[in-house]
Each structure stands twice: as C-alpha cells, then as structure tokens.
PDB file of C-alpha atoms in Angstrom:
ATOM      1  CA  MET A   1       0.000   0.000   0.000  1.00 61.00           C
ATOM      2  CA  VAL A   2       1.518   3.294  -1.094  1.00 79.00           C
ATOM      3  CA  MET A   3       0.119   6.205   0.899  1.00 70.00           C
ATOM      4  CA  ALA A   4      -0.155   9.112  -1.543  1.00 69.00           C
ATOM      5  CA  ALA A   5      -3.219  11.035  -0.373  1.00 71.00           C
ATOM      6  CA  GLY A   6      -1.644  13.754   1.786  1.00 69.00           C
ATOM      7  CA  LEU A   7      -2.215  17.455   1.150  1.00 64.00           C
ATOM      8  CA  GLY A   8       1.461  18.416   1.327  1.00 67.00           C
ATOM      9  CA  THR A   9       0.683  21.640   3.187  1.00 68.00           C
ATOM     10  CA  ARG A  10       4.293  22.178   4.281  1.00 70.00           C
ATOM     11  CA  LEU A  11       5.429  22.261   0.660  1.00 62.00           C
ATOM     12  CA  ARG A  12       2.975  24.858  -0.593  1.00 70.00           C
ATOM     13  CA  PRO A  13       2.916  26.513  -3.093  1.00 75.00           C
ATOM     14  CA  PHE A  14       4.630  23.595  -4.902  1.00 63.00           C
ATOM     15  CA  THR A  15       1.789  21.214  -4.000  1.00 63.00           C
ATOM     16  CA  GLU A  16      -0.975  23.484  -5.243  1.00 72.00           C
ATOM     17  CA  LYS A  17      -0.663  21.978  -8.727  1.00 76.00           C
ATOM     18  CA  THR A  18       1.196  18.722  -8.001  1.00 74.00           C
ATOM     19  CA  SER A  19       0.607  16.319  -5.118  1.00 78.00           C
ATOM     20  CA  LYS A  20       3.621  15.891  -2.829  1.00 79.00           C
ATOM     21  CA  PRO A  21       4.403  12.246  -3.780  1.00 83.00           C
ATOM     22  CA  LEU A  22       4.779  13.353  -7.401  1.00 85.00           C
ATOM     23  CA  LEU A  23       7.087  16.300  -6.788  1.00 83.00           C
ATOM     24  CA  PRO A  24      10.514  15.599  -8.307  1.00 82.00           C
ATOM     25  CA  LEU A  25      13.653  14.865  -6.330  1.00 81.00           C
ATOM     26  CA  MET A  26      16.723  14.829  -8.570  1.00 86.00           C
ATOM     27  CA  GLY A  27      14.303  14.793 -11.476  1.00 86.00           C
ATOM     28  CA  VAL A  28      12.403  11.713 -10.223  1.00 86.00           C
ATOM     29  CA  PRO A  29       8.892  11.786  -8.682  1.00 89.00           C
ATOM     30  CA  MET A  30       9.196  10.869  -5.010  1.00 86.00           C
ATOM     31  CA  ALA A  31       6.660   8.036  -5.307  1.00 90.00           C
ATOM     32  CA  GLN A  32       8.953   6.342  -7.829  1.00 92.00           C
ATOM     33  CA  TYR A  33      11.486   5.680  -5.074  1.00 91.00           C
ATOM     34  CA  ALA A  34       8.822   3.747  -3.139  1.00 91.00           C
ATOM     35  CA  LEU A  35       7.964   1.736  -6.242  1.00 93.00           C
ATOM     36  CA  ASP A  36      11.651   1.012  -6.768  1.00 92.00           C
ATOM     37  CA  LEU A  37      11.800  -0.577  -3.307  1.00 92.00           C
ATOM     38  CA  LEU A  38       8.856  -2.792  -4.252  1.00 92.00           C
ATOM     39  CA  LYS A  39      10.678  -3.935  -7.393  1.00 89.00           C
ATOM     40  CA  ARG A  40      13.048  -5.885  -5.145  1.00 85.00           C
ATOM     41  CA  THR A  41      10.182  -8.002  -3.816  1.00 86.00           C
ATOM     42  CA  SER A  42       7.587 -10.308  -5.313  1.00 80.00           C
ATOM     43  CA  VAL A  43       4.520  -8.159  -4.659  1.00 84.00           C
ATOM     44  CA  GLU A  44       1.374  -9.229  -6.454  1.00 83.00           C
ATOM     45  CA  LYS A  45      -0.508  -5.963  -6.268  1.00 88.00           C
ATOM     46  CA  ILE A  46       0.108  -2.290  -5.533  1.00 91.00           C
ATOM     47  CA  VAL A  47      -2.591   0.006  -4.185  1.00 91.00           C
ATOM     48  CA  ALA A  48      -2.121   3.761  -3.859  1.00 90.00           C
ATOM     49  CA  ASN A  49      -4.622   6.085  -2.225  1.00 88.00           C
ATOM     50  CA  VAL A  50      -5.271   9.570  -3.587  1.00 87.00           C
ATOM     51  CA  HIS A  51      -7.166  12.633  -2.398  1.00 85.00           C
ATOM     52  CA  HIS A  52      -5.457  15.870  -3.422  1.00 79.00           C
ATOM     53  CA  LEU A  53      -5.701  16.469  -7.190  1.00 79.00           C
ATOM     54  CA  PRO A  54      -7.096  12.935  -7.582  1.00 79.00           C
ATOM     55  CA  THR A  55      -7.429  12.749 -11.376  1.00 87.00           C
ATOM     56  CA  ALA A  56      -3.945  14.020 -12.145  1.00 84.00           C
ATOM     57  CA  SER A  57      -2.414  12.044  -9.262  1.00 84.00           C
ATOM     58  CA  SER A  58      -4.082   8.792 -10.325  1.00 89.00           C
ATOM     59  CA  SER A  59      -2.885   9.146 -13.921  1.00 86.00           C
ATOM     60  CA  ALA A  60       0.658  10.036 -12.860  1.00 86.00           C
ATOM     61  CA  LEU A  61       0.948   7.159 -10.372  1.00 88.00           C
ATOM     62  CA  ARG A  62      -0.196   4.666 -12.995  1.00 89.00           C
ATOM     63  CA  PHE A  63       2.375   6.088 -15.421  1.00 87.00           C
ATOM     64  CA  LEU A  64       5.332   5.468 -13.088  1.00 91.00           C
ATOM     65  CA  ASP A  65       7.646   2.470 -13.513  1.00 88.00           C
ATOM     66  CA  SER A  66       6.044  -0.135 -11.256  1.00 89.00           C
ATOM     67  CA  PRO A  67       6.596  -3.882 -10.651  1.00 88.00           C
ATOM     68  CA  ALA A  68       2.821  -4.424 -10.767  1.00 87.00           C
ATOM     69  CA  PRO A  69      -0.188  -2.440 -11.977  1.00 88.00           C
ATOM     70  CA  VAL A  70      -1.097   0.381  -9.586  1.00 90.00           C
ATOM     71  CA  GLU A  71      -4.685   0.263  -8.367  1.00 90.00           C
ATOM     72  CA  ILE A  72      -6.159   3.500  -7.030  1.00 91.00           C
ATOM     73  CA  SER A  73      -8.056   3.771  -3.763  1.00 90.00           C
ATOM     74  CA  ASP A  74     -10.066   6.935  -4.304  1.00 88.00           C
ATOM     75  CA  GLU A  75     -10.457   9.233  -1.301  1.00 86.00           C
ATOM     76  CA  SER A  76     -11.285  12.312  -3.354  1.00 85.00           C
ATOM     77  CA  SER A  77     -14.570  12.895  -1.537  1.00 87.00           C
ATOM     78  CA  LEU A  78     -13.106  12.509   1.964  1.00 86.00           C
ATOM     79  CA  LEU A  79      -9.526  12.287   3.203  1.00 86.00           C
ATOM     80  CA  LEU A  80      -9.572   9.210   5.449  1.00 90.00           C
ATOM     81  CA  GLY A  81      -6.268   9.653   7.246  1.00 90.00           C
ATOM     82  CA  SER A  82      -3.365   7.283   7.712  1.00 90.00           C
ATOM     83  CA  ALA A  83      -5.523   4.480   9.169  1.00 93.00           C
ATOM     84  CA  GLY A  84      -8.827   5.099   7.418  1.00 93.00           C
ATOM     85  CA  GLY A  85      -7.047   4.976   4.077  1.00 91.00           C
ATOM     86  CA  LEU A  86      -5.718   1.519   4.921  1.00 94.00           C
ATOM     87  CA  ALA A  87      -9.177   0.346   5.965  1.00 93.00           C
ATOM     88  CA  ARG A  88     -10.670   1.579   2.683  1.00 92.00           C
ATOM     89  CA  ALA A  89      -8.032  -0.243   0.629  1.00 92.00           C
ATOM     90  CA  ALA A  90      -7.938  -3.436   2.740  1.00 89.00           C
ATOM     91  CA  PRO A  91     -10.305  -5.526   0.555  1.00 91.00           C
ATOM     92  CA  ALA A  92      -7.840  -5.220  -2.323  1.00 90.00           C
ATOM     93  CA  PHE A  93      -5.286  -7.308  -0.415  1.00 88.00           C
ATOM     94  CA  GLY A  94      -7.544 -10.341  -0.042  1.00 88.00           C
ATOM     95  CA  GLY A  95      -6.841 -10.887   3.646  1.00 90.00           C
ATOM     96  CA  LYS A  96      -3.063 -11.106   3.146  1.00 92.00           C
ATOM     97  CA  PRO A  97      -0.389  -9.059   4.960  1.00 94.00           C
ATOM     98  CA  PHE A  98       0.997  -6.151   2.962  1.00 94.00           C
ATOM     99  CA  PHE A  99       3.767  -3.578   2.892  1.00 94.00           C
ATOM    100  CA  LEU A 100       2.883  -0.036   3.911  1.00 95.00           C
ATOM    101  CA  LEU A 101       5.016   2.704   2.367  1.00 93.00           C
ATOM    102  CA  ASN A 102       4.574   6.430   2.702  1.00 90.00           C
ATOM    103  CA  ALA A 103       4.996   7.721  -0.832  1.00 85.00           C
ATOM    104  CA  ASP A 104       7.385  10.458   0.294  1.00 82.00           C
ATOM    105  CA  THR A 105       9.712   8.116   2.225  1.00 82.00           C
ATOM    106  CA  ILE A 106      13.055   7.747   0.473  1.00 83.00           C
ATOM    107  CA  CYS A 107      15.585   5.202   1.717  1.00 84.00           C
ATOM    108  CA  ASN A 108      17.613   2.276   0.482  1.00 86.00           C
ATOM    109  CA  ILE A 109      16.509  -0.905   2.249  1.00 89.00           C
ATOM    110  CA  HIS A 110      15.438  -4.410   1.256  1.00 92.00           C
ATOM    111  CA  LEU A 111      11.759  -4.998   1.964  1.00 94.00           C
ATOM    112  CA  SER A 112      12.314  -8.756   1.749  1.00 94.00           C
ATOM    113  CA  ASP A 113      14.487  -8.542   4.887  1.00 95.00           C
ATOM    114  CA  LEU A 114      11.732  -6.616   6.667  1.00 96.00           C
ATOM    115  CA  ALA A 115       9.196  -9.264   5.611  1.00 96.00           C
ATOM    116  CA  LYS A 116      11.365 -12.119   6.906  1.00 96.00           C
ATOM    117  CA  HIS A 117      11.846 -10.335  10.223  1.00 97.00           C
ATOM    118  CA  HIS A 118       8.097  -9.769  10.500  1.00 98.00           C
ATOM    119  CA  LEU A 119       7.361 -13.451   9.906  1.00 97.00           C
ATOM    120  CA  LEU A 120       9.829 -14.402  12.640  1.00 97.00           C
ATOM    121  CA  LEU A 121       8.221 -12.002  15.115  1.00 98.00           C
ATOM    122  CA  LYS A 122       4.773 -13.174  14.062  1.00 97.00           C
ATOM    123  CA  HIS A 123       5.774 -16.736  14.891  1.00 97.00           C
ATOM    124  CA  GLN A 124       7.380 -15.773  18.219  1.00 97.00           C
ATOM    125  CA  PHE A 125       5.066 -13.042  19.522  1.00 97.00           C
ATOM    126  CA  SER A 126       2.017 -12.967  17.199  1.00 97.00           C
ATOM    127  CA  VAL A 127       2.841  -9.430  16.076  1.00 97.00           C
ATOM    128  CA  LYS A 128       0.231  -7.638  14.001  1.00 97.00           C
ATOM    129  CA  LEU A 129       2.666  -5.219  12.407  1.00 98.00           C
ATOM    130  CA  THR A 130       6.385  -4.581  12.149  1.00 98.00           C
ATOM    131  CA  LEU A 131       7.811  -1.078  11.744  1.00 98.00           C
ATOM    132  CA  LEU A 132      10.995  -0.264   9.887  1.00 96.00           C
ATOM    133  CA  LEU A 133      12.970   1.968  12.262  1.00 96.00           C
ATOM    134  CA  PHE A 134      16.047   4.096  11.739  1.00 92.00           C
ATOM    135  CA  SER A 135      18.373   3.821  14.711  1.00 87.00           C
ATOM    136  CA  LYS A 136      18.972   7.569  14.612  1.00 83.00           C
ATOM    137  CA  ALA A 137      16.740  10.260  13.145  1.00 80.00           C
ATOM    138  CA  PRO A 138      18.610  12.291  10.509  1.00 77.00           C
ATOM    139  CA  GLY A 139      19.415  15.965  10.805  1.00 76.00           C
ATOM    140  CA  ASN A 140      18.427  18.255  13.637  1.00 78.00           C
ATOM    141  CA  GLY A 141      14.658  17.821  13.415  1.00 78.00           C
ATOM    142  CA  SER A 142      12.606  16.627  16.380  1.00 84.00           C
ATOM    143  CA  TYR A 143      10.701  13.366  15.841  1.00 84.00           C
ATOM    144  CA  THR A 144       8.618  11.118  18.077  1.00 90.00           C
ATOM    145  CA  GLU A 145      11.013   8.623  19.613  1.00 92.00           C
ATOM    146  CA  ILE A 146      10.136   4.955  19.118  1.00 95.00           C
ATOM    147  CA  GLN A 147      11.045   3.062  22.290  1.00 95.00           C
ATOM    148  CA  VAL A 148      12.260  -0.470  21.569  1.00 96.00           C
ATOM    149  CA  ASP A 149      12.656  -3.684  23.525  1.00 96.00           C
ATOM    150  CA  TYR A 150      15.881  -4.645  21.772  1.00 95.00           C
ATOM    151  CA  ARG A 151      16.021  -8.150  23.221  1.00 95.00           C
ATOM    152  CA  ARG A 152      12.695  -9.152  21.684  1.00 97.00           C
ATOM    153  CA  SER A 153      12.611  -6.671  18.763  1.00 97.00           C
ATOM    154  CA  LEU A 154       9.283  -5.219  19.885  1.00 98.00           C
ATOM    155  CA  VAL A 155       8.085  -1.626  20.114  1.00 97.00           C
ATOM    156  CA  ARG A 156       7.476  -0.925  23.794  1.00 96.00           C
ATOM    157  CA  GLY A 157       6.245   2.650  23.600  1.00 96.00           C
ATOM    158  CA  LEU A 158       6.239   6.082  22.011  1.00 95.00           C
ATOM    159  CA  GLY A 159       8.350   8.813  23.559  1.00 92.00           C
ATOM    160  CA  GLU A 160       8.516  12.581  23.236  1.00 91.00           C
ATOM    161  CA  LYS A 161       9.745  14.434  20.173  1.00 87.00           C
ATOM    162  CA  ARG A 162      13.535  14.445  20.392  1.00 88.00           C
ATOM    163  CA  VAL A 163      16.570  14.935  18.181  1.00 88.00           C
ATOM    164  CA  GLY A 164      18.641  12.009  16.975  1.00 85.00           C
ATOM    165  CA  ARG A 165      16.544   9.185  18.470  1.00 89.00           C
ATOM    166  CA  THR A 166      14.987   6.064  16.965  1.00 91.00           C
ATOM    167  CA  LEU A 167      12.620   7.066  14.166  1.00 90.00           C
ATOM    168  CA  TYR A 168       9.780   5.301  12.325  1.00 93.00           C
ATOM    169  CA  ALA A 169      10.798   5.380   8.662  1.00 90.00           C
ATOM    170  CA  GLY A 170       7.282   5.342   7.200  1.00 91.00           C
ATOM    171  CA  ILE A 171       7.541   1.706   6.065  1.00 95.00           C
ATOM    172  CA  ALA A 172       5.933  -1.323   7.721  1.00 97.00           C
ATOM    173  CA  VAL A 173       4.402  -4.751   7.263  1.00 97.00           C
ATOM    174  CA  ILE A 174       0.738  -4.821   8.257  1.00 97.00           C
ATOM    175  CA  GLU A 175      -1.442  -7.816   9.067  1.00 97.00           C
ATOM    176  CA  PRO A 176      -5.109  -7.477   8.038  1.00 94.00           C
ATOM    177  CA  SER A 177      -6.146  -8.122  11.655  1.00 94.00           C
ATOM    178  CA  CYS A 178      -4.936  -4.583  12.437  1.00 94.00           C
ATOM    179  CA  LEU A 179      -7.831  -3.197  10.414  1.00 93.00           C
ATOM    180  CA  THR A 180     -10.688  -5.392  11.640  1.00 90.00           C
ATOM    181  CA  ASP A 181     -12.305  -2.776  13.886  1.00 90.00           C
ATOM    182  CA  LEU A 182     -11.780   0.237  11.624  1.00 94.00           C
ATOM    183  CA  ASP A 183     -14.664   1.848   9.747  1.00 93.00           C
ATOM    184  CA  PRO A 184     -13.455   2.408   6.151  1.00 92.00           C
ATOM    185  CA  SER A 185     -15.765   5.409   5.788  1.00 92.00           C
ATOM    186  CA  VAL A 186     -14.470   7.305   8.834  1.00 93.00           C
ATOM    187  CA  PRO A 187     -11.136   9.176   9.016  1.00 93.00           C
ATOM    188  CA  SER A 188      -8.701   7.714  11.531  1.00 95.00           C
ATOM    189  CA  ASP A 189      -5.045   8.013  12.481  1.00 94.00           C
ATOM    190  CA  PHE A 190      -2.443   5.240  12.160  1.00 95.00           C
ATOM    191  CA  THR A 191      -0.792   5.946  15.505  1.00 95.00           C
ATOM    192  CA  LYS A 192      -3.997   6.124  17.537  1.00 96.00           C
ATOM    193  CA  ALA A 193      -6.070   3.472  15.772  1.00 96.00           C
ATOM    194  CA  ILE A 194      -3.440   0.883  14.806  1.00 96.00           C
ATOM    195  CA  LEU A 195      -0.003   1.377  16.336  1.00 96.00           C
ATOM    196  CA  GLU A 196      -0.860   2.216  19.953  1.00 96.00           C
ATOM    197  CA  PRO A 197      -3.281  -0.746  20.371  1.00 96.00           C
ATOM    198  CA  ALA A 198      -0.612  -3.073  18.961  1.00 97.00           C
ATOM    199  CA  ILE A 199       1.994  -1.685  21.361  1.00 97.00           C
ATOM    200  CA  ARG A 200      -0.306  -2.098  24.365  1.00 96.00           C
ATOM    201  CA  THR A 201      -0.837  -5.779  23.575  1.00 96.00           C
ATOM    202  CA  GLY A 202       2.809  -6.497  22.744  1.00 96.00           C
ATOM    203  CA  ARG A 203       2.014  -7.020  19.067  1.00 97.00           C
ATOM    204  CA  ALA A 204       4.149  -4.287  17.466  1.00 98.00           C
ATOM    205  CA  GLY A 205       7.420  -5.495  15.984  1.00 98.00           C
ATOM    206  CA  ALA A 206      10.573  -3.467  15.384  1.00 98.00           C
ATOM    207  CA  TYR A 207      13.073  -3.879  12.545  1.00 97.00           C
ATOM    208  CA  LEU A 208      16.016  -1.554  13.140  1.00 94.00           C
ATOM    209  CA  VAL A 209      18.277  -0.267  10.405  1.00 90.00           C
ATOM    210  CA  ASP A 210      21.554   1.472  11.212  1.00 84.00           C
ATOM    211  CA  ASN A 211      21.228   4.520   8.994  1.00 68.00           C
TER     212      ASN A 211
END
C-alpha cells in the first residue's frame, strides 16, 4: 500500500498543482522511489490512495515504472487519514499481509528482509505489524522517539519528540487483523487506531536499520 493522499501543506505553493508524492527529487517523482523498493520483492498488487488532485495524481501514479499495476483507492470525496485509508483499501489485499510505504519516504533498504523479520516475530510473539525503524533520526529535526525492547525486537512505547533518536521510517508490514475494527468510511489516524493498540498488547514489531 503506497500512501499518496496527503495534502502536502508544508510544501505549498509547490503542491498546489502537483501532489507531494509526485514532486521531483533529482528529477524523479518521489513516489517512484517507493515503487523502486517494491521492485526488489515479489509483490502481487500495488494500491495507492489519492485525495489531493485525484485525477492528475491517479494518472501520474499509474504512469510510473512499477513492478505491478497500480490500483487507485479513491479518497477524493473525503480524506480518510493514515488508518482510514488503509481500511478503505484493505479488501484489495484479499486478507493477506501487505507492505505499507509512505509515498514520500526515500531510503535504500530491502523490503524482503523486513518481511522475513516480521514473519519471525509473528511466529514468536504474534505481532500484528512490524515497523521499519532508523536507529537515529537524521538531521536536527525533532521526531517522536520509538522506544524499543531490543532483546525481543518489539516496540514498547512512544516517547517525546527528540533529536537524533529512533525514528519510524514510514515503512511497515501490516497484518489485516490490524484493520478489523476500523470503519473504512471514517477518518482515523495510524498511531492512535493501529499502532498504539498493537503496542499495548505487545504485538508491534521493530526492525532496526543502522542509517
């Protein structure tokens, strides 16, 4: 699932005519970097949600170089948020676990390694999701610290916004059971509706990358 429905308010006026995931970085639309990560895996289907400039965004996403056809989950009438968008698109995955990628996340990792780690944690601890984490947030920006039980590779909590601490990279493996109680017609937030319940029950896995 490629999350591409954000408004990109912090990049205005650039996003007034182009959605943020399609803005170029070194001449390449940012969403293409997410699709390039998926090329290294054996994904069967790619779903991208759209809201801002939906017609142009849908056409552009389908035009990108992708390892599988890009299906569009249309949120043009209502922006459903980072959890509601997943709930809306969930039927497309046929009850199978899937990768979650924010379309503006750019990094060089192997999703197959994340998937293998998730399966191990699923077997050991029945995790419902596994987050890709950077061991140290880049730059001088303040980000919510992800607190990790390093012995078991589980997320044990969310800290305050701090500089240079463990950071969620915007990439995860999600089990469909995470979405069971979500209303696909109601906006909801990933952290509140999906991540925090998984943490409370010991079902949130952590895959750390030394960046």
